[in-house]
Tab-separated table of C-alpha atoms in Angstrom:
chain	number	residue	atom	x	y	z
T	1	UNK	CA	0.086	-0.005	-0.047
T	2	UNK	CA	1.143	3.644	-0.685
T	3	UNK	CA	2.287	5.864	1.896
T	4	UNK	CA	-0.566	8.421	3.072
T	5	UNK	CA	-0.272	11.551	4.919
T	6	UNK	CA	-1.684	11.131	8.220
T	7	UNK	CA	-5.451	12.235	8.711
T	8	UNK	CA	-5.922	14.716	11.389
T	9	UNK	CA	-9.254	16.685	12.672
T	10	UNK	CA	-8.431	19.937	14.392
T	11	UNK	CA	-5.953	19.294	17.272
T	12	UNK	CA	-7.057	15.591	17.559
T	13	UNK	CA	-4.175	13.620	16.980
T	14	UNK	CA	-5.886	10.555	15.366
T	15	UNK	CA	-9.399	10.055	13.996
T	16	UNK	CA	-11.326	7.132	15.827
T	17	UNK	CA	-13.009	4.765	13.467
T	18	UNK	CA	-15.937	2.078	14.068
T	19	UNK	CA	-15.548	-0.457	11.171
T	20	UNK	CA	-18.705	-2.357	10.528
T	21	UNK	CA	-18.815	-5.462	7.963
T	22	UNK	CA	-20.069	-9.155	8.338
T	23	UNK	CA	-17.052	-10.211	6.687
T	24	UNK	CA	-13.788	-10.799	9.011
T	25	UNK	CA	-11.691	-9.939	6.053
T	26	UNK	CA	-13.436	-6.968	4.806
T	27	UNK	CA	-12.905	-5.573	8.510
T	28	UNK	CA	-9.212	-6.741	8.443
T	29	UNK	CA	-8.718	-4.977	4.967
T	30	UNK	CA	-10.271	-1.693	6.061
T	31	UNK	CA	-8.851	-1.703	9.633
T	32	UNK	CA	-5.278	-2.029	7.701
T	33	UNK	CA	-6.362	0.756	5.596
T	34	UNK	CA	-7.288	3.137	8.456
T	35	UNK	CA	-4.185	2.545	10.111
T	36	UNK	CA	-2.232	3.212	6.961
T	37	UNK	CA	-3.919	6.870	6.973
T	38	UNK	CA	-2.996	7.430	10.567
T	39	UNK	CA	-6.249	6.354	11.881
T	40	UNK	CA	-7.250	4.452	14.939
T	41	UNK	CA	-9.661	1.512	14.899
T	42	UNK	CA	-11.747	2.172	18.000
T	43	UNK	CA	-13.827	-0.789	17.397
T	44	UNK	CA	-15.514	-3.320	15.071
T	45	UNK	CA	-19.054	-4.620	14.387
T	46	UNK	CA	-20.311	-7.724	12.440
T	47	UNK	CA	-24.158	-6.356	12.073
T	48	UNK	CA	-26.318	-3.218	12.310
T	49	UNK	CA	-27.403	-4.152	15.669
T	50	UNK	CA	-23.894	-4.364	16.948
T	51	UNK	CA	-22.793	-1.215	15.180
T	52	UNK	CA	-25.605	1.014	17.117
T	53	UNK	CA	-24.296	-0.483	20.404
T	54	UNK	CA	-20.853	0.162	19.557
T	55	UNK	CA	-21.405	3.579	18.119
T	56	UNK	CA	-23.305	4.468	21.558
T	57	UNK	CA	-20.181	3.059	23.438
T	58	UNK	CA	-17.373	4.262	21.546
T	59	UNK	CA	-18.562	7.485	19.836
T	60	UNK	CA	-16.095	7.423	17.037
T	61	UNK	CA	-15.352	10.054	14.538
T	62	UNK	CA	-16.140	8.107	11.644
T	63	UNK	CA	-18.075	4.960	10.723
T	64	UNK	CA	-17.329	2.914	7.750
T	65	UNK	CA	-20.516	0.574	7.321
T	66	UNK	CA	-21.258	-2.251	5.105
T	67	UNK	CA	-25.063	-2.679	3.708
T	68	UNK	CA	-25.754	-6.234	3.195
T	69	UNK	CA	-25.344	-7.798	6.577
T	70	UNK	CA	-27.126	-10.238	8.868
T	71	UNK	CA	-29.532	-9.099	11.607
T	72	UNK	CA	-29.891	-5.544	10.657
T	73	UNK	CA	-28.609	-3.964	7.162
T	74	UNK	CA	-26.419	-1.048	7.055
T	75	UNK	CA	-28.894	1.368	5.750
T	76	UNK	CA	-31.130	0.793	8.928
T	77	UNK	CA	-28.249	0.918	11.386
T	78	UNK	CA	-27.303	4.132	9.760
T	79	UNK	CA	-31.117	5.592	10.217
T	80	UNK	CA	-31.002	4.598	13.933
T	81	UNK	CA	-27.545	5.965	14.682
T	82	UNK	CA	-28.074	9.166	12.878
T	83	UNK	CA	-31.634	9.787	14.663
T	84	UNK	CA	-29.633	9.492	18.019
T	85	UNK	CA	-26.701	11.162	16.899
T	86	UNK	CA	-26.930	13.701	13.914
T	87	UNK	CA	-23.417	14.555	14.005
T	88	UNK	CA	-22.095	11.143	13.063
T	89	UNK	CA	-20.110	10.705	9.956
T	90	UNK	CA	-20.872	7.410	8.222
T	91	UNK	CA	-19.312	6.194	5.096
T	92	UNK	CA	-20.847	3.247	3.245
T	93	UNK	CA	-18.577	0.566	2.172
T	94	UNK	CA	-20.399	-2.117	0.099
T	95	UNK	CA	-20.135	-4.131	-3.028
T	96	UNK	CA	-23.861	-3.214	-3.937
T	97	UNK	CA	-23.318	0.015	-5.644
T	98	UNK	CA	-26.735	0.666	-7.261
T	99	UNK	CA	-28.649	3.961	-7.075
T	100	UNK	CA	-31.353	2.874	-5.043
T	101	UNK	CA	-28.862	1.782	-2.274
T	102	UNK	CA	-26.749	4.754	-2.328
T	103	UNK	CA	-29.707	7.182	-2.591
T	104	UNK	CA	-31.371	5.407	0.531
T	105	UNK	CA	-28.191	5.443	2.343
T	106	UNK	CA	-27.709	9.158	1.867
T	107	UNK	CA	-31.407	9.985	2.649
T	108	UNK	CA	-31.013	8.322	5.895
T	109	UNK	CA	-27.771	10.275	6.814
T	110	UNK	CA	-24.791	8.617	5.385
T	111	UNK	CA	-22.295	11.146	4.385
T	112	UNK	CA	-20.676	9.205	1.369
T	113	UNK	CA	-20.407	6.072	-0.453
T	114	UNK	CA	-17.750	3.722	-1.773
T	115	UNK	CA	-18.015	0.446	-3.688
T	116	UNK	CA	-16.028	-2.749	-2.794
T	117	UNK	CA	-13.515	-3.796	-3.827
T	118	UNK	CA	-12.139	-0.874	-2.008
T	119	UNK	CA	-9.143	1.196	-3.504
T	120	UNK	CA	-7.120	2.614	-0.630
T	121	UNK	CA	-6.428	5.847	-2.369
T	122	UNK	CA	-10.145	6.472	-2.964
T	123	UNK	CA	-11.298	5.464	0.362
T	124	UNK	CA	-8.458	8.002	1.819
T	125	UNK	CA	-9.896	10.909	-0.411
T	126	UNK	CA	-13.472	10.049	0.970
T	127	UNK	CA	-12.569	9.922	4.488
T	128	UNK	CA	-10.468	13.194	4.202
T	129	UNK	CA	-13.540	14.772	2.387
T	130	UNK	CA	-16.172	13.572	5.076
T	131	UNK	CA	-13.892	14.508	8.229
T	132	UNK	CA	-13.360	17.985	7.048
T	133	UNK	CA	-16.972	18.452	6.312
T	134	UNK	CA	-18.358	20.819	8.756
T	135	UNK	CA	-22.020	20.619	7.670
T	136	UNK	CA	-24.528	18.134	9.302
T	137	UNK	CA	-26.641	16.644	6.811
T	138	UNK	CA	-30.513	16.583	7.630
T	139	UNK	CA	-31.832	13.067	6.838
T	140	UNK	CA	-34.998	12.780	4.377
T	141	UNK	CA	-38.141	13.550	6.455
T	142	UNK	CA	-36.685	15.710	8.817
T	143	UNK	CA	-37.042	19.483	8.860
T	144	UNK	CA	-39.089	19.426	5.936
T	145	UNK	CA	-42.116	21.133	7.689
G	1	UNK	CA	-31.061	-18.131	-19.613
G	2	UNK	CA	-30.269	-14.813	-21.286
G	3	UNK	CA	-26.894	-13.522	-21.889
G	4	UNK	CA	-28.113	-9.976	-20.381
G	5	UNK	CA	-28.054	-11.874	-17.070
G	6	UNK	CA	-24.868	-13.822	-17.420
G	7	UNK	CA	-22.620	-11.051	-18.979
G	8	UNK	CA	-22.605	-8.782	-15.571
G	9	UNK	CA	-21.418	-11.721	-13.721
G	10	UNK	CA	-18.340	-12.838	-16.039
G	11	UNK	CA	-17.274	-9.135	-16.128
G	12	UNK	CA	-17.416	-8.634	-12.494
G	13	UNK	CA	-15.571	-11.996	-11.670
G	14	UNK	CA	-12.771	-10.916	-13.893
G	15	UNK	CA	-12.370	-7.334	-12.293
G	16	UNK	CA	-12.677	-8.657	-8.829
G	17	UNK	CA	-10.069	-11.593	-9.521
G	18	UNK	CA	-7.747	-9.075	-11.030
G	19	UNK	CA	-8.245	-6.729	-8.072
G	20	UNK	CA	-8.353	-8.855	-5.010
G	21	UNK	CA	-6.073	-11.951	-6.252
G	22	UNK	CA	-3.658	-9.953	-8.477
G	23	UNK	CA	-4.161	-12.385	-11.558
G	24	UNK	CA	-6.533	-12.749	-14.786
G	25	UNK	CA	-9.155	-15.352	-14.853
G	26	UNK	CA	-9.742	-17.022	-18.453
G	27	UNK	CA	-13.042	-18.813	-19.190
G	28	UNK	CA	-12.140	-22.456	-19.633
G	29	UNK	CA	-15.700	-24.384	-20.199
G	30	UNK	CA	-19.354	-23.287	-20.028
G	31	UNK	CA	-22.127	-25.852	-19.554
G	32	UNK	CA	-25.627	-25.930	-18.315
G	33	UNK	CA	-26.646	-27.488	-15.103
G	34	UNK	CA	-29.998	-28.646	-13.768
G	35	UNK	CA	-29.206	-27.371	-10.268
G	36	UNK	CA	-26.424	-25.298	-8.656
G	37	UNK	CA	-24.710	-28.210	-6.935
G	38	UNK	CA	-21.502	-28.799	-8.605
G	39	UNK	CA	-19.402	-28.209	-5.413
G	40	UNK	CA	-15.715	-29.361	-6.024
G	41	UNK	CA	-13.631	-26.817	-3.802
G	42	UNK	CA	-14.772	-24.175	-1.184
G	43	UNK	CA	-17.922	-22.584	-2.452
G	44	UNK	CA	-20.263	-19.782	-1.119
G	45	UNK	CA	-23.862	-18.943	-2.227
G	46	UNK	CA	-25.450	-15.573	-2.348
G	47	UNK	CA	-29.356	-15.422	-3.091
G	48	UNK	CA	-31.273	-12.696	-5.004
G	49	UNK	CA	-34.937	-11.994	-4.609
G	50	UNK	CA	-36.913	-9.245	-6.537
G	51	UNK	CA	-37.495	-9.111	-10.461
G	52	UNK	CA	-34.796	-11.308	-10.911
G	53	UNK	CA	-34.403	-14.524	-8.490
G	54	UNK	CA	-32.242	-17.256	-7.600
G	55	UNK	CA	-28.797	-17.856	-6.567
G	56	UNK	CA	-25.119	-17.506	-7.737
G	57	UNK	CA	-22.540	-20.106	-6.325
G	58	UNK	CA	-18.879	-19.143	-6.366
G	59	UNK	CA	-16.673	-22.399	-6.137
G	60	UNK	CA	-13.085	-21.783	-5.860
G	61	UNK	CA	-10.071	-24.460	-5.865
G	62	UNK	CA	-8.841	-24.593	-2.515
G	63	UNK	CA	-5.367	-23.208	-3.716
G	64	UNK	CA	-7.325	-20.188	-5.325
G	65	UNK	CA	-9.377	-19.666	-1.872
G	66	UNK	CA	-6.046	-19.405	-0.096
G	67	UNK	CA	-4.551	-17.124	-2.649
G	68	UNK	CA	-7.599	-14.998	-2.051
G	69	UNK	CA	-7.368	-15.237	1.840
G	70	UNK	CA	-3.745	-14.116	1.588
G	71	UNK	CA	-4.596	-11.104	-0.629
G	72	UNK	CA	-7.509	-10.071	1.504
G	73	UNK	CA	-5.946	-10.298	4.946
G	74	UNK	CA	-2.428	-8.892	3.632
G	75	UNK	CA	-0.906	-11.614	5.688
G	76	UNK	CA	2.013	-13.694	4.573
G	77	UNK	CA	1.096	-16.479	6.874
G	78	UNK	CA	-0.625	-19.785	5.283
G	79	UNK	CA	-4.234	-19.093	5.605
G	80	UNK	CA	-6.432	-21.706	7.576
G	81	UNK	CA	-9.311	-23.424	6.100
G	82	UNK	CA	-11.650	-21.131	8.012
G	83	UNK	CA	-9.812	-18.120	6.517
G	84	UNK	CA	-10.190	-19.673	3.192
G	85	UNK	CA	-13.956	-20.259	3.437
G	86	UNK	CA	-14.233	-16.599	4.828
G	87	UNK	CA	-12.474	-15.194	1.587
G	88	UNK	CA	-14.509	-17.204	-0.662
G	89	UNK	CA	-17.706	-15.743	1.024
G	90	UNK	CA	-16.081	-12.160	0.624
G	91	UNK	CA	-15.355	-12.741	-2.803
G	92	UNK	CA	-18.654	-13.815	-3.584
G	93	UNK	CA	-20.156	-10.983	-2.062
G	94	UNK	CA	-17.893	-8.575	-4.467
G	95	UNK	CA	-18.576	-10.510	-7.413
G	96	UNK	CA	-22.228	-10.638	-7.091
G	97	UNK	CA	-22.492	-6.993	-5.769
G	98	UNK	CA	-20.892	-5.698	-8.698
G	99	UNK	CA	-22.701	-7.490	-11.065
G	100	UNK	CA	-26.217	-6.711	-9.851
G	101	UNK	CA	-25.121	-3.166	-9.749
G	102	UNK	CA	-24.641	-3.399	-13.496
G	103	UNK	CA	-28.137	-5.290	-13.801
G	104	UNK	CA	-29.896	-2.515	-11.404
G	105	UNK	CA	-28.177	0.180	-14.060
G	106	UNK	CA	-30.330	-1.534	-16.646
G	107	UNK	CA	-33.499	-1.134	-14.598
G	108	UNK	CA	-33.589	-4.643	-12.626
G	109	UNK	CA	-34.723	-4.121	-9.016
G	110	UNK	CA	-33.872	-6.757	-6.439
G	111	UNK	CA	-32.268	-7.318	-3.013
G	112	UNK	CA	-29.065	-9.132	-2.442
G	113	UNK	CA	-29.035	-11.343	0.802
G	114	UNK	CA	-25.681	-11.990	2.539
G	115	UNK	CA	-23.267	-14.601	1.459
G	116	UNK	CA	-23.408	-18.355	2.851
G	117	UNK	CA	-20.849	-21.054	2.887
G	118	UNK	CA	-22.421	-23.517	0.455
G	119	UNK	CA	-22.189	-27.172	1.421
G	120	UNK	CA	-23.663	-30.112	-0.607
G	121	UNK	CA	-24.543	-31.915	2.905
G	122	UNK	CA	-27.915	-30.104	2.678
G	123	UNK	CA	-27.275	-27.113	4.824
G	124	UNK	CA	-28.850	-24.935	2.316
G	125	UNK	CA	-31.943	-25.456	0.292
G	126	UNK	CA	-31.257	-26.269	-3.481
G	127	UNK	CA	-32.912	-24.512	-6.169
G	128	UNK	CA	-34.130	-27.431	-8.140
G	129	UNK	CA	-36.353	-25.743	-10.321
G	130	UNK	CA	-34.004	-23.052	-11.957
G	131	UNK	CA	-31.483	-24.084	-14.560
G	132	UNK	CA	-27.754	-22.920	-13.777
G	133	UNK	CA	-25.180	-21.773	-16.174
G	134	UNK	CA	-21.969	-23.147	-15.012
G	135	UNK	CA	-18.806	-21.053	-16.078
G	136	UNK	CA	-15.471	-22.247	-15.220
G	137	UNK	CA	-12.524	-19.987	-15.017
G	138	UNK	CA	-8.728	-20.733	-14.833
G	139	UNK	CA	-6.403	-18.638	-12.800
G	140	UNK	CA	-2.708	-19.082	-12.251
G	141	UNK	CA	-3.792	-20.340	-8.727
G	142	UNK	CA	-6.463	-22.768	-9.866
G	143	UNK	CA	-9.844	-22.929	-10.932
G	144	UNK	CA	-12.865	-20.452	-10.098
G	145	UNK	CA	-16.335	-21.833	-10.851
G	146	UNK	CA	-19.447	-19.538	-10.890
G	147	UNK	CA	-22.707	-21.394	-11.084
G	148	UNK	CA	-25.452	-18.615	-12.342
G	149	UNK	CA	-29.160	-19.816	-11.293
G	150	UNK	CA	-31.228	-16.853	-12.253
G	151	UNK	CA	-34.649	-16.446	-13.648
G	152	UNK	CA	-36.894	-13.573	-14.179
G	153	UNK	CA	-39.798	-13.061	-11.621
G	154	UNK	CA	-42.713	-12.297	-14.088
G	155	UNK	CA	-45.156	-12.379	-11.364
G	156	UNK	CA	-43.135	-9.936	-9.179
G	157	UNK	CA	-42.357	-7.648	-11.964
G	158	UNK	CA	-46.037	-7.679	-12.939
G	159	UNK	CA	-47.084	-6.626	-9.592
G	160	UNK	CA	-44.754	-3.807	-9.460
G	161	UNK	CA	-45.959	-2.555	-12.724
G	162	UNK	CA	-49.408	-2.898	-11.459
G	163	UNK	CA	-48.679	-1.091	-8.339
G	164	UNK	CA	-46.927	1.613	-10.043
G	165	UNK	CA	-49.820	2.360	-12.396
G	166	UNK	CA	-52.599	2.502	-9.901
């Protein structure tokens, strides 16, 4: 993997990540990338339910979230996390990259989407953009009144 | 089975094998099968439901599965059998995910279910009523076989059409 300039956010030395994927390999691979970007893997989860619990417990700076998972899918987990934590920064990482999925995830409050197999340089750019984006998106259905 | 359903899987497998295993995959044989049950190595199955339904079985030679595990983990150590199985699941997820993205771009709507390790012992229900196209690929690490057993869900498509009209 190429060398990356360490990612940072303000005066925070390391960006803390929660990596959510039902595949051990996907988690391992994403964690390796996060570390190469100078980030810290604060925790991992293998399904949407555990992701919600781990988010509440760890309050990570950024979540990398798969979509197709057992128990609870990623899009539903995004909706629940963002409902409780509107400031949550979630990037969807899925092999299923069709419009409906991307749109649904963004409408529920995800900040970005990347399709698997993930190229480290592409993920790096997305993370850099998302951590520096100061706007809090309003999920669809909120603030419409 | 129409080629429009098959070609995205061929393209996707080629791209994913190149990206993940760092090698090319050449088609060596194509055959029809009555059911997707030709397990020879380590296999994972992904089911699809919606306007197109059925399953896709990705079956890898043990050496190819272990190569995929090594590439995915970034570890030089010899992967365990469990790691090889997990790697085949993740590979099948990527191949099917990328293929269905192409199909969705052509207007087909469906849901992709999580991959499961496929066993001929009967832990997964066979799709006996769907003819499968079996595509065999050769890679420098061994064979990769793709069983595509898909059919158009005409009833479901008609339901969706009438619902959108009414």
